[in-house]
PDB file of C-alpha atoms in Angstrom:
ATOM      1  CA  ASP A   1     -16.615 159.003 -40.571  1.00 61.00           C
ATOM      2  CA  ALA A   2     -15.634 157.543 -37.158  1.00 68.00           C
ATOM      3  CA  ASP A   3     -15.995 153.811 -36.890  1.00 91.00           C
ATOM      4  CA  VAL A   4     -17.222 153.856 -33.355  1.00 95.00           C
ATOM      5  CA  THR A   5     -19.578 156.762 -32.451  1.00 96.00           C
ATOM      6  CA  GLN A   6     -21.144 157.622 -29.159  1.00 97.00           C
ATOM      7  CA  THR A   7     -24.225 159.883 -28.471  1.00 97.00           C
ATOM      8  CA  PRO A   8     -24.394 162.306 -26.815  1.00 97.00           C
ATOM      9  CA  ARG A   9     -20.907 163.522 -26.339  1.00 96.00           C
ATOM     10  CA  ASN A  10     -21.761 165.474 -23.209  1.00 96.00           C
ATOM     11  CA  ARG A  11     -24.794 165.274 -21.004  1.00 96.00           C
ATOM     12  CA  ILE A  12     -25.807 166.961 -17.753  1.00 97.00           C
ATOM     13  CA  THR A  13     -28.794 165.551 -15.933  1.00 96.00           C
ATOM     14  CA  LYS A  14     -30.403 165.380 -12.529  1.00 96.00           C
ATOM     15  CA  THR A  15     -30.538 162.869  -9.894  1.00 97.00           C
ATOM     16  CA  GLY A  16     -33.413 160.275 -10.554  1.00 96.00           C
ATOM     17  CA  LYS A  17     -33.697 160.934 -14.321  1.00 96.00           C
ATOM     18  CA  ARG A  18     -33.425 158.023 -16.815  1.00 96.00           C
ATOM     19  CA  ILE A  19     -30.689 158.426 -19.299  1.00 96.00           C
ATOM     20  CA  MET A  20     -29.594 156.384 -22.250  1.00 97.00           C
ATOM     21  CA  LEU A  21     -26.138 156.518 -23.949  1.00 98.00           C
ATOM     22  CA  GLU A  22     -25.921 155.000 -27.379  1.00 97.00           C
ATOM     23  CA  CYS A  23     -23.044 153.395 -29.192  1.00 97.00           C
ATOM     24  CA  SER A  24     -22.899 152.580 -32.906  1.00 97.00           C
ATOM     25  CA  GLN A  25     -20.165 150.914 -34.946  1.00 96.00           C
ATOM     26  CA  THR A  26     -19.404 150.465 -38.652  1.00 94.00           C
ATOM     27  CA  LYS A  27     -16.494 148.047 -38.088  1.00 90.00           C
ATOM     28  CA  GLY A  28     -18.608 144.935 -38.389  1.00 90.00           C
ATOM     29  CA  HIS A  29     -17.421 143.681 -34.892  1.00 90.00           C
ATOM     30  CA  ASP A  30     -19.376 141.250 -32.918  1.00 90.00           C
ATOM     31  CA  ARG A  31     -18.053 142.115 -29.405  1.00 91.00           C
ATOM     32  CA  MET A  32     -19.058 145.429 -27.682  1.00 94.00           C
ATOM     33  CA  TYR A  33     -18.248 146.846 -24.308  1.00 95.00           C
ATOM     34  CA  TRP A  34     -19.164 149.747 -22.028  1.00 97.00           C
ATOM     35  CA  TYR A  35     -16.624 151.231 -19.605  1.00 97.00           C
ATOM     36  CA  ARG A  36     -16.639 154.067 -17.197  1.00 97.00           C
ATOM     37  CA  GLN A  37     -13.608 156.155 -16.426  1.00 96.00           C
ATOM     38  CA  ASP A  38     -13.196 157.879 -13.047  1.00 92.00           C
ATOM     39  CA  PRO A  39     -10.143 159.917 -12.121  1.00 83.00           C
ATOM     40  CA  GLY A  40      -7.503 157.569 -10.503  1.00 79.00           C
ATOM     41  CA  LEU A  41      -9.368 154.454 -11.298  1.00 81.00           C
ATOM     42  CA  GLY A  42      -8.760 153.720 -14.987  1.00 88.00           C
ATOM     43  CA  LEU A  43     -11.383 152.180 -17.013  1.00 94.00           C
ATOM     44  CA  ARG A  44     -13.854 149.730 -15.501  1.00 94.00           C
ATOM     45  CA  LEU A  45     -16.076 147.334 -17.370  1.00 94.00           C
ATOM     46  CA  ILE A  46     -19.835 147.814 -16.868  1.00 96.00           C
ATOM     47  CA  TYR A  47     -21.287 145.353 -19.545  1.00 96.00           C
ATOM     48  CA  TYR A  48     -20.224 143.604 -22.481  1.00 93.00           C
ATOM     49  CA  SER A  49     -21.933 141.671 -25.305  1.00 93.00           C
ATOM     50  CA  PHE A  50     -20.507 139.035 -27.803  1.00 89.00           C
ATOM     51  CA  ASP A  51     -23.544 139.124 -30.123  1.00 88.00           C
ATOM     52  CA  VAL A  52     -27.190 140.346 -30.130  1.00 90.00           C
ATOM     53  CA  LYS A  53     -28.369 137.467 -27.781  1.00 90.00           C
ATOM     54  CA  ASP A  54     -25.436 137.586 -25.426  1.00 91.00           C
ATOM     55  CA  ILE A  55     -25.273 140.132 -22.602  1.00 94.00           C
ATOM     56  CA  ASN A  56     -22.907 139.923 -19.656  1.00 92.00           C
ATOM     57  CA  LYS A  57     -22.287 141.936 -16.496  1.00 93.00           C
ATOM     58  CA  GLY A  58     -18.928 143.508 -15.982  1.00 92.00           C
ATOM     59  CA  GLU A  59     -17.402 144.399 -12.485  1.00 89.00           C
ATOM     60  CA  ILE A  60     -19.692 147.519 -12.005  1.00 94.00           C
ATOM     61  CA  SER A  61     -23.072 146.684 -13.517  1.00 95.00           C
ATOM     62  CA  ASP A  62     -25.196 147.825 -10.638  1.00 95.00           C
ATOM     63  CA  GLY A  63     -27.436 150.828 -11.498  1.00 95.00           C
ATOM     64  CA  TYR A  64     -26.889 150.167 -15.210  1.00 97.00           C
ATOM     65  CA  SER A  65     -28.673 148.125 -17.924  1.00 97.00           C
ATOM     66  CA  VAL A  66     -27.806 147.573 -21.571  1.00 97.00           C
ATOM     67  CA  SER A  67     -29.466 146.732 -24.793  1.00 96.00           C
ATOM     68  CA  ARG A  68     -27.995 145.272 -27.964  1.00 96.00           C
ATOM     69  CA  GLN A  69     -30.556 146.288 -30.620  1.00 90.00           C
ATOM     70  CA  ALA A  70     -28.374 145.087 -33.503  1.00 93.00           C
ATOM     71  CA  GLN A  71     -24.822 143.872 -34.088  1.00 93.00           C
ATOM     72  CA  ALA A  72     -23.897 147.460 -34.627  1.00 95.00           C
ATOM     73  CA  LYS A  73     -25.727 149.116 -31.678  1.00 96.00           C
ATOM     74  CA  PHE A  74     -25.101 148.815 -28.029  1.00 97.00           C
ATOM     75  CA  SER A  75     -26.982 151.202 -25.698  1.00 98.00           C
ATOM     76  CA  LEU A  76     -26.290 151.841 -21.959  1.00 98.00           C
ATOM     77  CA  SER A  77     -29.083 153.036 -19.699  1.00 97.00           C
ATOM     78  CA  LEU A  78     -29.100 154.626 -16.224  1.00 96.00           C
ATOM     79  CA  GLU A  79     -32.605 153.917 -14.921  1.00 91.00           C
ATOM     80  CA  SER A  80     -32.440 156.491 -12.042  1.00 95.00           C
ATOM     81  CA  ALA A  81     -29.145 158.470 -12.328  1.00 96.00           C
ATOM     82  CA  ILE A  82     -27.229 159.288  -9.135  1.00 96.00           C
ATOM     83  CA  PRO A  83     -24.274 161.759  -8.706  1.00 96.00           C
ATOM     84  CA  ASN A  84     -21.731 159.032  -8.298  1.00 95.00           C
ATOM     85  CA  GLN A  85     -22.372 157.999 -11.860  1.00 97.00           C
ATOM     86  CA  THR A  86     -20.723 161.159 -13.023  1.00 97.00           C
ATOM     87  CA  ALA A  87     -17.979 159.833 -15.226  1.00 96.00           C
ATOM     88  CA  LEU A  88     -16.545 159.472 -18.695  1.00 96.00           C
ATOM     89  CA  TYR A  89     -18.211 156.553 -20.419  1.00 98.00           C
ATOM     90  CA  PHE A  90     -16.636 154.784 -23.299  1.00 97.00           C
ATOM     91  CA  CYS A  91     -17.977 152.212 -25.813  1.00 97.00           C
ATOM     92  CA  ALA A  92     -15.513 149.795 -27.389  1.00 95.00           C
ATOM     93  CA  THR A  93     -15.674 147.074 -30.044  1.00 94.00           C
ATOM     94  CA  THR A  94     -13.480 144.308 -31.136  1.00 90.00           C
ATOM     95  CA  THR A  95     -13.511 140.859 -32.703  1.00 82.00           C
ATOM     96  CA  GLY A  96     -12.000 137.682 -31.378  1.00 69.00           C
ATOM     97  CA  SER A  97      -8.909 137.960 -33.467  1.00 65.00           C
ATOM     98  CA  ALA A  98      -8.430 141.625 -33.178  1.00 64.00           C
ATOM     99  CA  ASP A  99      -5.289 142.854 -31.487  1.00 69.00           C
ATOM    100  CA  THR A 100      -7.017 145.789 -29.774  1.00 83.00           C
ATOM    101  CA  GLN A 101     -10.243 147.202 -28.814  1.00 89.00           C
ATOM    102  CA  TYR A 102     -11.590 150.185 -30.754  1.00 92.00           C
ATOM    103  CA  PHE A 103     -12.947 152.965 -28.622  1.00 95.00           C
ATOM    104  CA  GLY A 104     -15.573 155.662 -29.194  1.00 96.00           C
ATOM    105  CA  PRO A 105     -14.793 159.241 -28.414  1.00 95.00           C
ATOM    106  CA  GLY A 106     -16.442 158.953 -24.923  1.00 96.00           C
ATOM    107  CA  THR A 107     -19.523 160.543 -23.319  1.00 97.00           C
ATOM    108  CA  ARG A 108     -18.911 162.884 -20.526  1.00 96.00           C
ATOM    109  CA  LEU A 109     -21.960 162.476 -18.110  1.00 97.00           C
ATOM    110  CA  THR A 110     -22.638 164.749 -15.206  1.00 96.00           C
ATOM    111  CA  VAL A 111     -25.418 163.879 -12.744  1.00 96.00           C
ATOM    112  CA  LEU A 112     -26.359 166.885 -10.365  1.00 95.00           C
TER     113      LEU A 112
ATOM    114  CA  ALA B   1      -4.971 141.820  -6.123  1.00 58.00           C
ATOM    115  CA  GLN B   2      -4.390 144.291  -8.969  1.00 67.00           C
ATOM    116  CA  LYS B   3      -4.298 142.554 -12.279  1.00 91.00           C
ATOM    117  CA  ILE B   4      -2.515 145.410 -13.909  1.00 95.00           C
ATOM    118  CA  THR B   5      -0.419 147.775 -11.898  1.00 95.00           C
ATOM    119  CA  GLN B   6       0.957 151.069 -13.077  1.00 96.00           C
ATOM    120  CA  THR B   7       3.078 152.471 -10.089  1.00 95.00           C
ATOM    121  CA  GLN B   8       3.926 155.850 -11.618  1.00 94.00           C
ATOM    122  CA  PRO B   9       0.882 158.283 -11.231  1.00 92.00           C
ATOM    123  CA  GLY B  10       2.861 161.040 -12.997  1.00 94.00           C
ATOM    124  CA  MET B  11       6.105 161.273 -14.966  1.00 95.00           C
ATOM    125  CA  PHE B  12       8.092 164.200 -16.505  1.00 96.00           C
ATOM    126  CA  VAL B  13      10.461 163.930 -19.385  1.00 97.00           C
ATOM    127  CA  GLN B  14      12.408 166.487 -21.261  1.00 97.00           C
ATOM    128  CA  GLU B  15      11.600 166.870 -24.944  1.00 97.00           C
ATOM    129  CA  LYS B  16      13.701 164.598 -27.189  1.00 97.00           C
ATOM    130  CA  GLU B  17      14.592 162.262 -24.275  1.00 97.00           C
ATOM    131  CA  ALA B  18      13.339 158.648 -24.020  1.00 97.00           C
ATOM    132  CA  VAL B  19      10.859 157.769 -21.150  1.00 97.00           C
ATOM    133  CA  THR B  20       9.799 154.270 -19.869  1.00 98.00           C
ATOM    134  CA  LEU B  21       6.390 153.886 -18.302  1.00 98.00           C
ATOM    135  CA  ASP B  22       5.970 150.893 -15.999  1.00 98.00           C
ATOM    136  CA  CYS B  23       3.381 148.117 -16.159  1.00 98.00           C
ATOM    137  CA  THR B  24       3.242 144.965 -14.228  1.00 97.00           C
ATOM    138  CA  TYR B  25       0.602 142.381 -14.662  1.00 96.00           C
ATOM    139  CA  ASP B  26      -0.765 139.300 -12.937  1.00 94.00           C
ATOM    140  CA  THR B  27      -2.436 136.312 -14.676  1.00 91.00           C
ATOM    141  CA  SER B  28      -2.377 132.598 -14.632  1.00 88.00           C
ATOM    142  CA  ASP B  29      -3.262 132.280 -18.348  1.00 86.00           C
ATOM    143  CA  GLN B  30      -0.756 131.101 -20.766  1.00 87.00           C
ATOM    144  CA  SER B  31      -2.343 133.098 -23.567  1.00 87.00           C
ATOM    145  CA  TYR B  32      -2.977 136.669 -23.003  1.00 91.00           C
ATOM    146  CA  GLY B  33      -2.454 140.160 -24.770  1.00 93.00           C
ATOM    147  CA  LEU B  34      -0.874 143.342 -23.390  1.00 95.00           C
ATOM    148  CA  PHE B  35      -1.767 146.845 -24.729  1.00 95.00           C
ATOM    149  CA  TRP B  36      -0.889 150.381 -24.396  1.00 97.00           C
ATOM    150  CA  TYR B  37      -3.386 153.216 -24.844  1.00 96.00           C
ATOM    151  CA  LYS B  38      -2.858 156.971 -24.998  1.00 97.00           C
ATOM    152  CA  GLN B  39      -5.530 159.427 -23.725  1.00 96.00           C
ATOM    153  CA  PRO B  40      -4.797 163.051 -24.557  1.00 95.00           C
ATOM    154  CA  SER B  41      -6.589 165.871 -22.651  1.00 92.00           C
ATOM    155  CA  SER B  42      -9.447 165.609 -25.376  1.00 91.00           C
ATOM    156  CA  GLY B  43     -10.289 162.363 -23.810  1.00 91.00           C
ATOM    157  CA  GLU B  44     -10.193 159.788 -26.621  1.00 92.00           C
ATOM    158  CA  MET B  45      -8.513 156.563 -26.119  1.00 94.00           C
ATOM    159  CA  ILE B  46      -5.830 155.877 -28.768  1.00 94.00           C
ATOM    160  CA  PHE B  47      -4.305 152.371 -29.431  1.00 93.00           C
ATOM    161  CA  LEU B  48      -0.446 152.502 -29.402  1.00 95.00           C
ATOM    162  CA  ILE B  49       0.969 148.941 -29.272  1.00 95.00           C
ATOM    163  CA  TYR B  50       0.180 145.333 -28.589  1.00 94.00           C
ATOM    164  CA  GLN B  51       2.192 142.463 -27.362  1.00 94.00           C
ATOM    165  CA  GLY B  52       0.952 138.787 -27.357  1.00 92.00           C
ATOM    166  CA  SER B  53       2.155 136.553 -24.632  1.00 92.00           C
ATOM    167  CA  TYR B  54       3.773 134.130 -27.123  1.00 92.00           C
ATOM    168  CA  ASP B  55       5.420 136.902 -29.068  1.00 90.00           C
ATOM    169  CA  GLU B  56       9.217 136.315 -28.571  1.00 87.00           C
ATOM    170  CA  GLN B  57      10.214 139.852 -29.925  1.00 93.00           C
ATOM    171  CA  ASN B  58       9.335 143.034 -28.195  1.00 95.00           C
ATOM    172  CA  ALA B  59       6.617 144.948 -30.131  1.00 94.00           C
ATOM    173  CA  THR B  60       7.532 148.250 -31.783  1.00 95.00           C
ATOM    174  CA  GLU B  61       5.433 150.872 -33.423  1.00 94.00           C
ATOM    175  CA  GLY B  62       7.384 153.970 -34.487  1.00 96.00           C
ATOM    176  CA  ARG B  63       8.667 155.800 -31.486  1.00 97.00           C
ATOM    177  CA  TYR B  64       6.856 153.266 -29.114  1.00 97.00           C
ATOM    178  CA  SER B  65       8.361 150.031 -27.972  1.00 97.00           C
ATOM    179  CA  LEU B  66       7.041 147.545 -25.514  1.00 97.00           C
ATOM    180  CA  ASN B  67       9.796 145.973 -23.182  1.00 97.00           C
ATOM    181  CA  PHE B  68       8.174 142.569 -22.432  1.00 96.00           C
ATOM    182  CA  GLN B  69       9.753 140.602 -19.700  1.00 96.00           C
ATOM    183  CA  LYS B  70       7.470 137.519 -19.354  1.00 94.00           C
ATOM    184  CA  ALA B  71       9.211 136.001 -16.265  1.00 94.00           C
ATOM    185  CA  ARG B  72       8.912 139.289 -14.351  1.00 95.00           C
ATOM    186  CA  LYS B  73       5.381 139.944 -15.669  1.00 95.00           C
ATOM    187  CA  SER B  74       6.055 143.357 -16.953  1.00 97.00           C
ATOM    188  CA  ALA B  75       5.242 145.161 -20.055  1.00 97.00           C
ATOM    189  CA  ASN B  76       6.815 148.625 -19.966  1.00 98.00           C
ATOM    190  CA  LEU B  77       6.186 151.287 -22.588  1.00 98.00           C
ATOM    191  CA  VAL B  78       9.203 152.966 -24.043  1.00 98.00           C
ATOM    192  CA  ILE B  79       8.727 156.248 -25.769  1.00 98.00           C
ATOM    193  CA  SER B  80      11.806 157.420 -27.674  1.00 96.00           C
ATOM    194  CA  ALA B  81      12.509 161.004 -28.599  1.00 96.00           C
ATOM    195  CA  SER B  82       9.699 162.479 -26.549  1.00 97.00           C
ATOM    196  CA  GLN B  83       7.490 165.140 -28.238  1.00 97.00           C
ATOM    197  CA  LEU B  84       5.364 167.818 -26.665  1.00 97.00           C
ATOM    198  CA  GLY B  85       2.411 165.963 -28.116  1.00 97.00           C
ATOM    199  CA  ASP B  86       3.156 162.854 -26.141  1.00 98.00           C
ATOM    200  CA  SER B  87       1.980 164.736 -23.019  1.00 98.00           C
ATOM    201  CA  ALA B  88      -1.141 162.560 -21.987  1.00 97.00           C
ATOM    202  CA  MET B  89      -2.459 159.841 -19.827  1.00 96.00           C
ATOM    203  CA  TYR B  90      -1.165 156.350 -20.651  1.00 97.00           C
ATOM    204  CA  PHE B  91      -2.985 153.060 -19.892  1.00 97.00           C
ATOM    205  CA  CYS B  92      -1.667 149.636 -19.748  1.00 97.00           C
ATOM    206  CA  ALA B  93      -4.205 146.964 -20.348  1.00 95.00           C
ATOM    207  CA  MET B  94      -4.432 143.173 -20.503  1.00 94.00           C
ATOM    208  CA  ARG B  95      -6.618 140.914 -22.307  1.00 91.00           C
ATOM    209  CA  GLU B  96      -7.241 137.468 -20.677  1.00 85.00           C
ATOM    210  CA  ARG B  97      -9.567 134.648 -21.034  1.00 79.00           C
ATOM    211  CA  THR B  98     -11.876 134.346 -18.059  1.00 73.00           C
ATOM    212  CA  SER B  99     -14.726 131.835 -17.768  1.00 71.00           C
ATOM    213  CA  GLY B 100     -14.530 131.128 -21.564  1.00 71.00           C
ATOM    214  CA  THR B 101     -14.657 134.933 -22.566  1.00 74.00           C
ATOM    215  CA  TYR B 102     -12.171 137.448 -23.289  1.00 79.00           C
ATOM    216  CA  LYS B 103     -11.973 140.544 -20.915  1.00 84.00           C
ATOM    217  CA  TYR B 104      -9.846 143.611 -20.842  1.00 90.00           C
ATOM    218  CA  ILE B 105      -8.393 144.929 -17.703  1.00 92.00           C
ATOM    219  CA  PHE B 106      -6.856 148.369 -17.440  1.00 94.00           C
ATOM    220  CA  GLY B 107      -4.400 149.956 -15.047  1.00 95.00           C
ATOM    221  CA  THR B 108      -5.060 153.226 -13.379  1.00 94.00           C
ATOM    222  CA  GLY B 109      -2.763 155.144 -15.731  1.00 95.00           C
ATOM    223  CA  THR B 110       0.350 157.300 -15.875  1.00 96.00           C
ATOM    224  CA  ARG B 111       0.192 160.985 -16.665  1.00 96.00           C
ATOM    225  CA  LEU B 112       3.237 161.974 -18.771  1.00 97.00           C
ATOM    226  CA  LYS B 113       4.261 165.530 -19.096  1.00 97.00           C
ATOM    227  CA  VAL B 114       6.870 166.400 -21.752  1.00 97.00           C
ATOM    228  CA  LEU B 115       8.838 169.510 -20.925  1.00 97.00           C
ATOM    229  CA  ALA B 116      10.164 171.968 -23.642  1.00 94.00           C
TER     230      ALA B 116
END
């Protein structure tokens, strides 16, 4: 089984809809991140969390919110989706001593 | 200013040849980490190699090596003996400590195409 899972893997929704992307990890890591990837822009940080009570905004948090329900679960919500939120979304985890982040498989979101 | 710069949007290499993907970075931290990830067309992000700022030797992982030139602030990825399966997007990333927390910053990527 994958260590970092994301659901759904693909989603098509309409402008104005609320949508939640979920991330779960079995690696026991305390730090979790949400990124979005757009063509030509690389990965940009939306939100990150270092434990259940710690939530921090990244560089592009407007229009997004997150919830850290447990150490293993970190959800990203789009309260009212808009077409320019169409992107590939990645969840990632790590620890303070790790040499890398571990990425989920990504969620491809299309907002019509 | 860009923290991570990958100046090659696309690269071609002949199968079995070596290729170097460029990455320069900008940080005022003394302690930082540099990473390379591979993203095949299927979309997942695959960790390839890591170099710590205090590591004196260049990191190597199989056919991947990281050419770390600290004074020039460059962290180029070298892929030896390219294979068709190496065709993918490659991202350089840096972990730095900002406001007491660690953040990862990614470059815009280089698309590598290996030719048969």
